[in-house]
XYZ file of C-alpha atoms in Angstrom:
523
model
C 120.232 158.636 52.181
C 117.015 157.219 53.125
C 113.640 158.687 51.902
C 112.667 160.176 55.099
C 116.318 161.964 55.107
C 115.562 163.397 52.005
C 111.860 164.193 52.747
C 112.850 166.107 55.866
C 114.253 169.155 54.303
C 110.988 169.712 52.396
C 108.369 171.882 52.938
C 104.807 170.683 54.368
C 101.513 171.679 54.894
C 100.593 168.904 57.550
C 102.663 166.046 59.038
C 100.138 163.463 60.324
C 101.564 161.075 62.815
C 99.659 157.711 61.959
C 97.622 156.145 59.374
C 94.679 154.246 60.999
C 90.834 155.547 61.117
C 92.167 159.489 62.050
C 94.794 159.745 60.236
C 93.905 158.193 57.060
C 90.770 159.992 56.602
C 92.750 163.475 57.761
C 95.313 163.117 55.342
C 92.720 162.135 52.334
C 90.953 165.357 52.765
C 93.770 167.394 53.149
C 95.497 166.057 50.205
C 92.405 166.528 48.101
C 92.080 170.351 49.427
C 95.635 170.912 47.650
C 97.618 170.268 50.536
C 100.964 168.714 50.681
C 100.874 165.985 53.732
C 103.308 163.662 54.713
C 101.779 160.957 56.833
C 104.258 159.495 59.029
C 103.396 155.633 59.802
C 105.897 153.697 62.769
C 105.236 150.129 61.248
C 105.476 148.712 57.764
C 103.000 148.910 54.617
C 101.508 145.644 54.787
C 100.008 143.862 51.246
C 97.257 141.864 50.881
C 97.326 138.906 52.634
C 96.666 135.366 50.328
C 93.157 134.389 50.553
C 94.218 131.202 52.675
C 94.911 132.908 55.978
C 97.895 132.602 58.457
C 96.518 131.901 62.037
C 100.391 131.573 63.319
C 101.847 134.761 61.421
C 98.883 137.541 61.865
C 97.828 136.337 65.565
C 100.740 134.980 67.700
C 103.498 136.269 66.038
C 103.274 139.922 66.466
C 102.468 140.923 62.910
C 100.334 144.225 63.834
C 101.830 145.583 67.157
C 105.370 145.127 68.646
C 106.906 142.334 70.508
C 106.336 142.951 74.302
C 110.101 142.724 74.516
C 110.727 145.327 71.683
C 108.053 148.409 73.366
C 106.229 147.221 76.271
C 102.836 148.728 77.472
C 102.795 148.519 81.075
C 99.484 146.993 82.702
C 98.181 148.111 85.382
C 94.270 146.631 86.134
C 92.472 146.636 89.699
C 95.608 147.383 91.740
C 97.444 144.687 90.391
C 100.813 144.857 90.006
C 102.233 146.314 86.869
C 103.401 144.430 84.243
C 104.609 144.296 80.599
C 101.664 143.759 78.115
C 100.342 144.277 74.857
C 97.414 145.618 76.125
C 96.516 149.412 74.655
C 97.975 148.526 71.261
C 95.908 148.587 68.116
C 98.433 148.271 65.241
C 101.238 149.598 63.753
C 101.379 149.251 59.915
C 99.433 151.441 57.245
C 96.379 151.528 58.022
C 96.415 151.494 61.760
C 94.058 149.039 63.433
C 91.641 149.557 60.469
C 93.677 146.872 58.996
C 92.518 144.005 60.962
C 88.809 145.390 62.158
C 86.214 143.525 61.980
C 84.652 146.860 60.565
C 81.348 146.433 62.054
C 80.682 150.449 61.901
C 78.463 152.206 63.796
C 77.418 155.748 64.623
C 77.300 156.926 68.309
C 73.706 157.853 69.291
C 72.516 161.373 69.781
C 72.578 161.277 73.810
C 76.500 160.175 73.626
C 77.710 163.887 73.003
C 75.787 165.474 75.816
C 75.426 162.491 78.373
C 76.479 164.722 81.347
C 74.330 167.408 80.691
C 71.124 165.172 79.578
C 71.622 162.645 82.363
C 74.009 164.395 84.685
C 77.400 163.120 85.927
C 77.420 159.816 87.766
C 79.547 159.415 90.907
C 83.045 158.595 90.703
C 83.057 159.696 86.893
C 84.516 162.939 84.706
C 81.949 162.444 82.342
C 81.587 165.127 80.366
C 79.811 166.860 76.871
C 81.393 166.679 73.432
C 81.929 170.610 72.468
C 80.483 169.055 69.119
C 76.924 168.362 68.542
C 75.482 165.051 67.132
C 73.950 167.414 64.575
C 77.050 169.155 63.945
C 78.812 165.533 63.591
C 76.165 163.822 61.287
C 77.335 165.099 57.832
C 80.924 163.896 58.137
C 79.375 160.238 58.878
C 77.011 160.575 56.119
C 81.024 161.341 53.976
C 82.842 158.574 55.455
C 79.461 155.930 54.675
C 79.223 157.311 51.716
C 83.054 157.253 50.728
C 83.816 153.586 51.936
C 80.631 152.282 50.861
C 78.993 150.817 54.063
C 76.480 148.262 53.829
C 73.211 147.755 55.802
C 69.954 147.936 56.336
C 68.359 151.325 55.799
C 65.429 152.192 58.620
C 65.916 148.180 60.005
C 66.742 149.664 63.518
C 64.594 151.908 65.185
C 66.844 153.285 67.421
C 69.890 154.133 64.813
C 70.575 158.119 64.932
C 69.373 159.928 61.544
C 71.598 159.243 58.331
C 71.876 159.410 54.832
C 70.916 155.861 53.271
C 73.357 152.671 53.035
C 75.314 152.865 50.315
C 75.289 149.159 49.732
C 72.938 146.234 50.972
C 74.047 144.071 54.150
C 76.602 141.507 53.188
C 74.988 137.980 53.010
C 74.569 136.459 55.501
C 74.211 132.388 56.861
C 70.653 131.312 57.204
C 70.633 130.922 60.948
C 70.382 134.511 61.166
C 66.538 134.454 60.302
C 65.666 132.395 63.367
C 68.126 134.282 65.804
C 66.076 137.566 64.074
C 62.832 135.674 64.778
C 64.009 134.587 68.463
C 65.148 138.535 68.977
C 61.586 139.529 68.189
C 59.863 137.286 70.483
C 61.542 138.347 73.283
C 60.766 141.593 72.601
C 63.977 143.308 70.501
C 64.540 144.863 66.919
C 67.134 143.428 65.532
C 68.784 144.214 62.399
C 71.558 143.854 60.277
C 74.990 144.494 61.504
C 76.286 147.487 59.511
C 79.724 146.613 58.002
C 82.351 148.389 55.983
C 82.847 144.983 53.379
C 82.239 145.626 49.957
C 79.254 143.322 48.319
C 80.842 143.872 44.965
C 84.191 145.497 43.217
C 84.491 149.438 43.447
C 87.497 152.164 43.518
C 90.265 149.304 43.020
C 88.763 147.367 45.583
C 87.649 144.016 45.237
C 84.138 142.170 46.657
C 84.217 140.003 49.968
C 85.087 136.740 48.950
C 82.994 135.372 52.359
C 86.102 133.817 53.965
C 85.089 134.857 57.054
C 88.685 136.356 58.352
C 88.098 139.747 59.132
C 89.207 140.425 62.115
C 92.608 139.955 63.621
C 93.643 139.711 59.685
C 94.276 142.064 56.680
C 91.685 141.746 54.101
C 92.895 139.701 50.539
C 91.021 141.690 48.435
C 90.667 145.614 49.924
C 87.334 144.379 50.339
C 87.266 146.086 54.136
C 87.182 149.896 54.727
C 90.478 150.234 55.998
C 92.521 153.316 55.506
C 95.088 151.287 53.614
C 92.873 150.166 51.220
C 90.205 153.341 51.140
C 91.480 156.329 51.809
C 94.945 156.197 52.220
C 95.668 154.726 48.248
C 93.133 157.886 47.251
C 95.209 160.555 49.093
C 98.518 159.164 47.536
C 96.718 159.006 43.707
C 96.296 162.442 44.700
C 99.790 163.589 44.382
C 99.926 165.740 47.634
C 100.359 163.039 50.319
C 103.184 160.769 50.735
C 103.280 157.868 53.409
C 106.520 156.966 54.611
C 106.692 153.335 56.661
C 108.419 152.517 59.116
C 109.251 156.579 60.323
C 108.560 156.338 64.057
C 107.628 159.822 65.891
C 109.489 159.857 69.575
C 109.128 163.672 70.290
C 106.640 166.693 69.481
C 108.466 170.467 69.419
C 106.112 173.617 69.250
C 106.576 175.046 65.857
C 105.287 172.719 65.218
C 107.650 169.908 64.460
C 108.610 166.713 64.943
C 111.705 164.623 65.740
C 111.429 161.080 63.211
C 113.680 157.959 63.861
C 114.280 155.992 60.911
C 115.374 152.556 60.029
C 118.756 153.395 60.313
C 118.338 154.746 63.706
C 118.849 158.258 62.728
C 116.774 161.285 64.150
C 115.246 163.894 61.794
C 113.515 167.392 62.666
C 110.730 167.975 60.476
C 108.607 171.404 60.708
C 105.197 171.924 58.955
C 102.397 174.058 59.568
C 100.285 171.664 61.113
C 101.026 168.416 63.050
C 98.062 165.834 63.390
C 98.222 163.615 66.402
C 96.680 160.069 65.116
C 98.839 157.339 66.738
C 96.476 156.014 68.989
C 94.406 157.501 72.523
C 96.914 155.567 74.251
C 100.115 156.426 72.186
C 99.393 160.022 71.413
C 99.294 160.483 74.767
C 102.475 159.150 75.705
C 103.951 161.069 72.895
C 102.188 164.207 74.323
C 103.717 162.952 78.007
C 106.953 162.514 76.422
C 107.246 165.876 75.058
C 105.804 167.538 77.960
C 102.816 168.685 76.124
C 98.783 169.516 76.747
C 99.257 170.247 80.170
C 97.938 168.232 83.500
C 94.913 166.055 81.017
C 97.467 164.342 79.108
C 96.602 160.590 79.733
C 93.949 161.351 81.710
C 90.122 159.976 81.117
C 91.257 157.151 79.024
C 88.393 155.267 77.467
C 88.246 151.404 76.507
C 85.002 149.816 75.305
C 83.547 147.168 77.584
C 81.955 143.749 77.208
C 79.897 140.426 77.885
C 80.691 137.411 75.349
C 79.435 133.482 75.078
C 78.100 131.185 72.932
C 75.607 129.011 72.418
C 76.020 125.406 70.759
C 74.011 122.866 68.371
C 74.063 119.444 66.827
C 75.652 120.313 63.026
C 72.388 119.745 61.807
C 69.019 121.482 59.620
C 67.053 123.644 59.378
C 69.700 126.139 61.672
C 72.661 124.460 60.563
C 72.231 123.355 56.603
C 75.671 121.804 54.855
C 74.936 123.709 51.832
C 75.441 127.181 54.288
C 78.313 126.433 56.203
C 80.442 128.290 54.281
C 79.044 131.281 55.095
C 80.454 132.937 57.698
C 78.293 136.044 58.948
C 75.507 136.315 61.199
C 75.769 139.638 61.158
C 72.726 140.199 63.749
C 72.882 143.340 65.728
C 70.389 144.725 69.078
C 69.920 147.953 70.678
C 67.288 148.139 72.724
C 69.206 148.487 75.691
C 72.160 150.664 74.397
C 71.166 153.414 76.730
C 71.846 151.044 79.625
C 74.331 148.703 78.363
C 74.759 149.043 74.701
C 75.051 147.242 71.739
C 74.542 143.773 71.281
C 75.806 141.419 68.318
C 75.030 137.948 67.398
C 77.688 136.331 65.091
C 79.370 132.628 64.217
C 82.053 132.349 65.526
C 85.816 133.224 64.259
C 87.284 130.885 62.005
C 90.536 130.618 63.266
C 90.971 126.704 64.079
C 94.189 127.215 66.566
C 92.118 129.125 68.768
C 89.404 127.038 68.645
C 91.283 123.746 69.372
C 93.015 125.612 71.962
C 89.714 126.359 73.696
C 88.639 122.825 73.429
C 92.055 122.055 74.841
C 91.218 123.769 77.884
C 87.553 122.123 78.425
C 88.665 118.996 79.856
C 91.667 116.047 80.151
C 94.062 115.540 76.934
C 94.556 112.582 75.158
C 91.679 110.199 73.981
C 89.061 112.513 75.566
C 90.696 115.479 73.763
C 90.510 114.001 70.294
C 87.055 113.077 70.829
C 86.144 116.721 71.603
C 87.927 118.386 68.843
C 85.635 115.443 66.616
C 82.543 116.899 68.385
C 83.263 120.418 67.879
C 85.033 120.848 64.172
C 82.201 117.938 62.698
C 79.784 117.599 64.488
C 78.676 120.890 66.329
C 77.779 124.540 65.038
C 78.381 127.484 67.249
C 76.603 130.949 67.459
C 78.155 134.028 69.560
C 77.635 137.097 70.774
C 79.567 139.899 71.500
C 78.917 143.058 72.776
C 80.155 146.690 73.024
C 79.404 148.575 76.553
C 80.562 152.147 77.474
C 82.805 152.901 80.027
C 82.685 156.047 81.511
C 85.764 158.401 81.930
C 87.333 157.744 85.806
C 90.344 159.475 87.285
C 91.231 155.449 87.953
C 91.621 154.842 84.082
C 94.493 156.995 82.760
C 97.937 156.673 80.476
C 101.076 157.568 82.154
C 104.408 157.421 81.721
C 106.988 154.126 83.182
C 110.355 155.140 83.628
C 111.232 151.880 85.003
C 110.148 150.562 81.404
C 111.508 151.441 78.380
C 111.603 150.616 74.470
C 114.395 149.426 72.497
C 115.508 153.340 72.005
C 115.262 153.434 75.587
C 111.898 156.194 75.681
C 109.594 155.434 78.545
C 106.643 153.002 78.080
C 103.190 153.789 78.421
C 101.922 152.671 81.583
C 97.848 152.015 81.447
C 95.995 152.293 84.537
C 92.544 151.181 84.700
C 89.901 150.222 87.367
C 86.681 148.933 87.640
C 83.907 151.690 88.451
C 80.270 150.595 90.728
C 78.349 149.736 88.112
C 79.747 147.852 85.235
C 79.729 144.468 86.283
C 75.574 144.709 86.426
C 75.458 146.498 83.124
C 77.603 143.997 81.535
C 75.155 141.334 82.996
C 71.947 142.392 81.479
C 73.250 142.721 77.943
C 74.609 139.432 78.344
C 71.246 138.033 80.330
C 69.406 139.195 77.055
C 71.708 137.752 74.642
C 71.103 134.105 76.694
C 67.898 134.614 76.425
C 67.472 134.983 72.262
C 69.880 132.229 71.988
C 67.469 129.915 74.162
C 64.891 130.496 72.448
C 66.655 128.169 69.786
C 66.996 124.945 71.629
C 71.145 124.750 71.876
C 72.577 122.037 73.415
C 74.485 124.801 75.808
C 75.015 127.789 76.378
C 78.130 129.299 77.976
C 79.339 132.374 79.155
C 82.885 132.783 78.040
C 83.372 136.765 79.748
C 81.379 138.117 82.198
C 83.257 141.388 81.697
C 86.615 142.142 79.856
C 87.581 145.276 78.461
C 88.791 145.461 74.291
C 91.355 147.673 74.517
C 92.429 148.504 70.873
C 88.932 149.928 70.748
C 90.144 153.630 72.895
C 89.521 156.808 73.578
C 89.442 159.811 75.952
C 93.162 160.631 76.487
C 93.319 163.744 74.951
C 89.601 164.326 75.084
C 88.087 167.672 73.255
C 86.364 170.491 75.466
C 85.809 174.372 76.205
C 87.613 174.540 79.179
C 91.410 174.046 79.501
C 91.461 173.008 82.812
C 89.030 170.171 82.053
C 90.464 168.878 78.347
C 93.503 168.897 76.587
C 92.369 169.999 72.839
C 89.769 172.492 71.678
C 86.550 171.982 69.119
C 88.961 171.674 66.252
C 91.378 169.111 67.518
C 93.786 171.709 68.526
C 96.085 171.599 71.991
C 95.410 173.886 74.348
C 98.306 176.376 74.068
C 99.781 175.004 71.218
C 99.013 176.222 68.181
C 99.167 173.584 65.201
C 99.522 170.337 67.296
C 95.727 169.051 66.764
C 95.100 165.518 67.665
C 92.415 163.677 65.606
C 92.099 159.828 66.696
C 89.860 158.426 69.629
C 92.006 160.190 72.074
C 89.953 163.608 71.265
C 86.701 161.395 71.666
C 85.398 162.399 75.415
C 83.172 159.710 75.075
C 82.614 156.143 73.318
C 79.114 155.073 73.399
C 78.161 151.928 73.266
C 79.403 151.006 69.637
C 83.375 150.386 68.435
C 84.178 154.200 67.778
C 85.923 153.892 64.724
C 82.987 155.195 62.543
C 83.284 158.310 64.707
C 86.827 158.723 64.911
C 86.652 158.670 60.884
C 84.257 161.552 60.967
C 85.277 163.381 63.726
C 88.725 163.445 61.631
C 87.160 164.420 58.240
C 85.572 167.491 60.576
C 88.415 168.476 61.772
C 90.260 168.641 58.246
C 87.617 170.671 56.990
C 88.038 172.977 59.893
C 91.889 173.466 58.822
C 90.909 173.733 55.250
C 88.867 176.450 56.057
């Protein structure tokens, strides 16, 4: 008998489908409340990885999300045709996509929960307010800081939304990021430290940041990163009340509520509780909502994926910006938001370590052979490289939804998610002055280049909007508290419930919206 076979028969007080930023955080408080939780996770408890990174195993070999061939997403972008992607997938393993984040966490500004009624509604959007106040949501960020132990700069940006203090000093950072500070200022910005969930020194069975610079795409070596499998996840299970069962996938949602499990063995389990928390994903609690014919008509609907403008900028491997004694150093860690209300948030990093992709990209700058060799020499010895990256909100559109593809299906043979998305009037400029602004700062340094890699591309594991929270039925699919409309105990508490992003990654607010919404139920 497996252990989810023997689990079924048992008696809960919450089944949580999911274990990344919403469900982690859901089942943590519930457990510590006295409640008995059983956290249901479709991909496999992953350890830490060795502190010399695999490039090959976490990034092209399908380590966090399924092979395309296994459970397709189906793409559909622009009115192109459809076709099988991983697109829409953040990560399925315990821990979610927390796992591999670069956990650069931000709050969502004040204006982001009542956008439509401060600014009104633009045209060709369903923008619409939170039924949650920024007010209302501050405490449970102040928790979730507090609890993972977020460093940054207290009061260093002007235009961050009230808070309690950092918990923990920024994480150190390479010595270039004084002069891209000092360029930021002279062309009129404020930057400041990039807030980020990395611990400066050991704490709660975590270890510090060793510096190696792998964050994201790759699992932290030593719990260092505020992932759910390393923060709250291993404190809900010390508790006693919550068990997390890997590899239990979730194809069907029953009023009751229940749900029906697959296991490794390929056998199907009912499981009842007295709550069900939706946390798989915007994109796949949606489908499982679709699936089970559940929510009503805004299933899918609204989807969210944060936007953005990237490039670099490149310089002899040299002093003072580039010193040998520093290169080991891998953050930047400069953040800018002086134009979040019309773009959003701006970030100024080194680039990612991993060496495949970088050769590959070098690969693709010219002819092979001798004049390859001699630009891999140029760019691994005897160039440095600063980036930046950006996160830029994209509205809610009836053109961006999740549906269901019949014509698609999984190796169980359930219907794939088919993501439809569009570009809205608009974007393309917004995207354009963030990124005119981060050319500018990085001019201001003297590089040898500087080149636009995106102009505009959407990050997709970074979603909301799906199953977005409201008053009115007709115009949402789950109430204040995270619960379906009409269903009584199915609550859904990752970024689908979020009706809007911002302009930061929303996995600080999917955290505390979570943490609200378990208080709700305890109460």
């Amino acid at each position: 008998m497996t252990e989810l076979a023997a689990r079924a028969g048992e008696r809960w007080d919450a089944i949580v489908v999911g274990s990344g930023a919403g469900g982690g955080v859901a089942a943590w408080r519930l457990a510590t409340a006295g409640r008995r939780v059983l956290v249901l996770e479709k991909g496999p408890r992953l350890g830490r990885r060795p502190l010399v990174p695999d490039e090959i195993g976490s990034c092209r070999r399908d380590e966090f999300v399924p092979a395309v061939a296994d459970e397709p997403h189906v793409w559909v972008a622009d009115g192109a045709p459809p076709r099988p992607s991983y697109e829409g997938w953040t990560a399925c393993c315990v821990g979610g996509g927390t796992v591999h984040m670069s956990a650069m966490l931000y709050r969502m500004h004040d204006e982001d929960f009542d956008a439509a009624s401060r600014f009104g509604v633009p045209a060709g959007t369903t923008l619409a307010d939170w039924p949650v106040t920024a007010a209302a949501l501050r405490p449970y960020y102040d928790r979730v800081q507090r609890f993972v132990g977020l460093a940054g700069a207290t009061g260093a940006n002007p235009f961050e939304p009230a808070s309690e203090p950092y918990p923990a000093p920024p994480i150190r950072a390479h010595p270039a990021a004084e002069p891209v500070m000092a360029a930021a200022r002279a062309a009129g910005l404020h930057p400041y430290p990039t807030p980020r969930g990395l611990l400066g020194v050991a704490a709660a069975g975590r270890g510090p940041c060793v510096l190696c610079g792998f964050c994201g795409s790759y699992a932290c070596p030593t719990g260092a990163k505020a992932s759910t499998a390393d923060t709250f996840l291993p404190a809900a299970e010390a508790n006693g009340r919550c068990v997390v069962l890997p590899g239990a996938r979730v194809v069907g949602l029953v009023p009751g509520p229940a749900v029906i499990v697959v296991d490794g063995a390929g056998a199907r389990h009912r499981i009842a509780a007295a709550r069900v928390l939706l946390a798989a994903s915007a994109v796949e609690s949606a489908r499982l909502l679709l699936l089970s014919r559940l929510g009503g008509p805004q299933v899918g609907r609204n989807l969210l994926f944060s936007l953005e403008t990237a490039g670099r900028a490149t310089f002899p491997y040299a002093p003072p910006l580039f010193p040998a004694a520093a290169d080991a150093l891998p953050f930047l860690g400069v953040s800018v938001q002086d134009r979040y209300r019309d773009s959003g948030t701006l970030v100024f990093e080194r680039p990612h370590p991993n060496p495949i992709l970088r050769a590959l990209r070098v690969a693709h700058d010219g002819p092979l052979g001798a004049p390859l060799v001699a630009r891999l020499r140029r760019t691994f010895l005897e160039e440095r490289e600063l980036v930046y990256e950006s996160f830029i909100e994209m509205l809610p559109r009836p053109g961006a939804r999740v549906e269901l593809e019949e014509a698609a299906v999984d190796r169980l043979g359930v219907p794939a998610a088919r993501i439809v998305v569009d570009t809205l009037p608009g974007e393309p400029e917004r995207a354009a002055r963030l990124g005119a602004v981060a050319r500018d700062v990085l001019e201001r340094l003297g590089p040898a280049r500087v080149t636009e890699d995106a102009a505009l591309r959407r990050t997709t594991f970074l979603q909301g909007g799906t199953c977005r929270m409201g008053r009115d039925p007709d115009a949402s699919v789950v109430d204040a508290a995270g619960q379906v409309h009409g269903v009584p105990g199915l609550h859904v508490v990752d970024g689908g419930a979020l009706p809007t992003l911002g302009g930061v990654p929303p996995t600080l607010t999917i955290m505390a919206n979570a943490l609200r919404i378990a208080e709700l139920l305890i109460a």
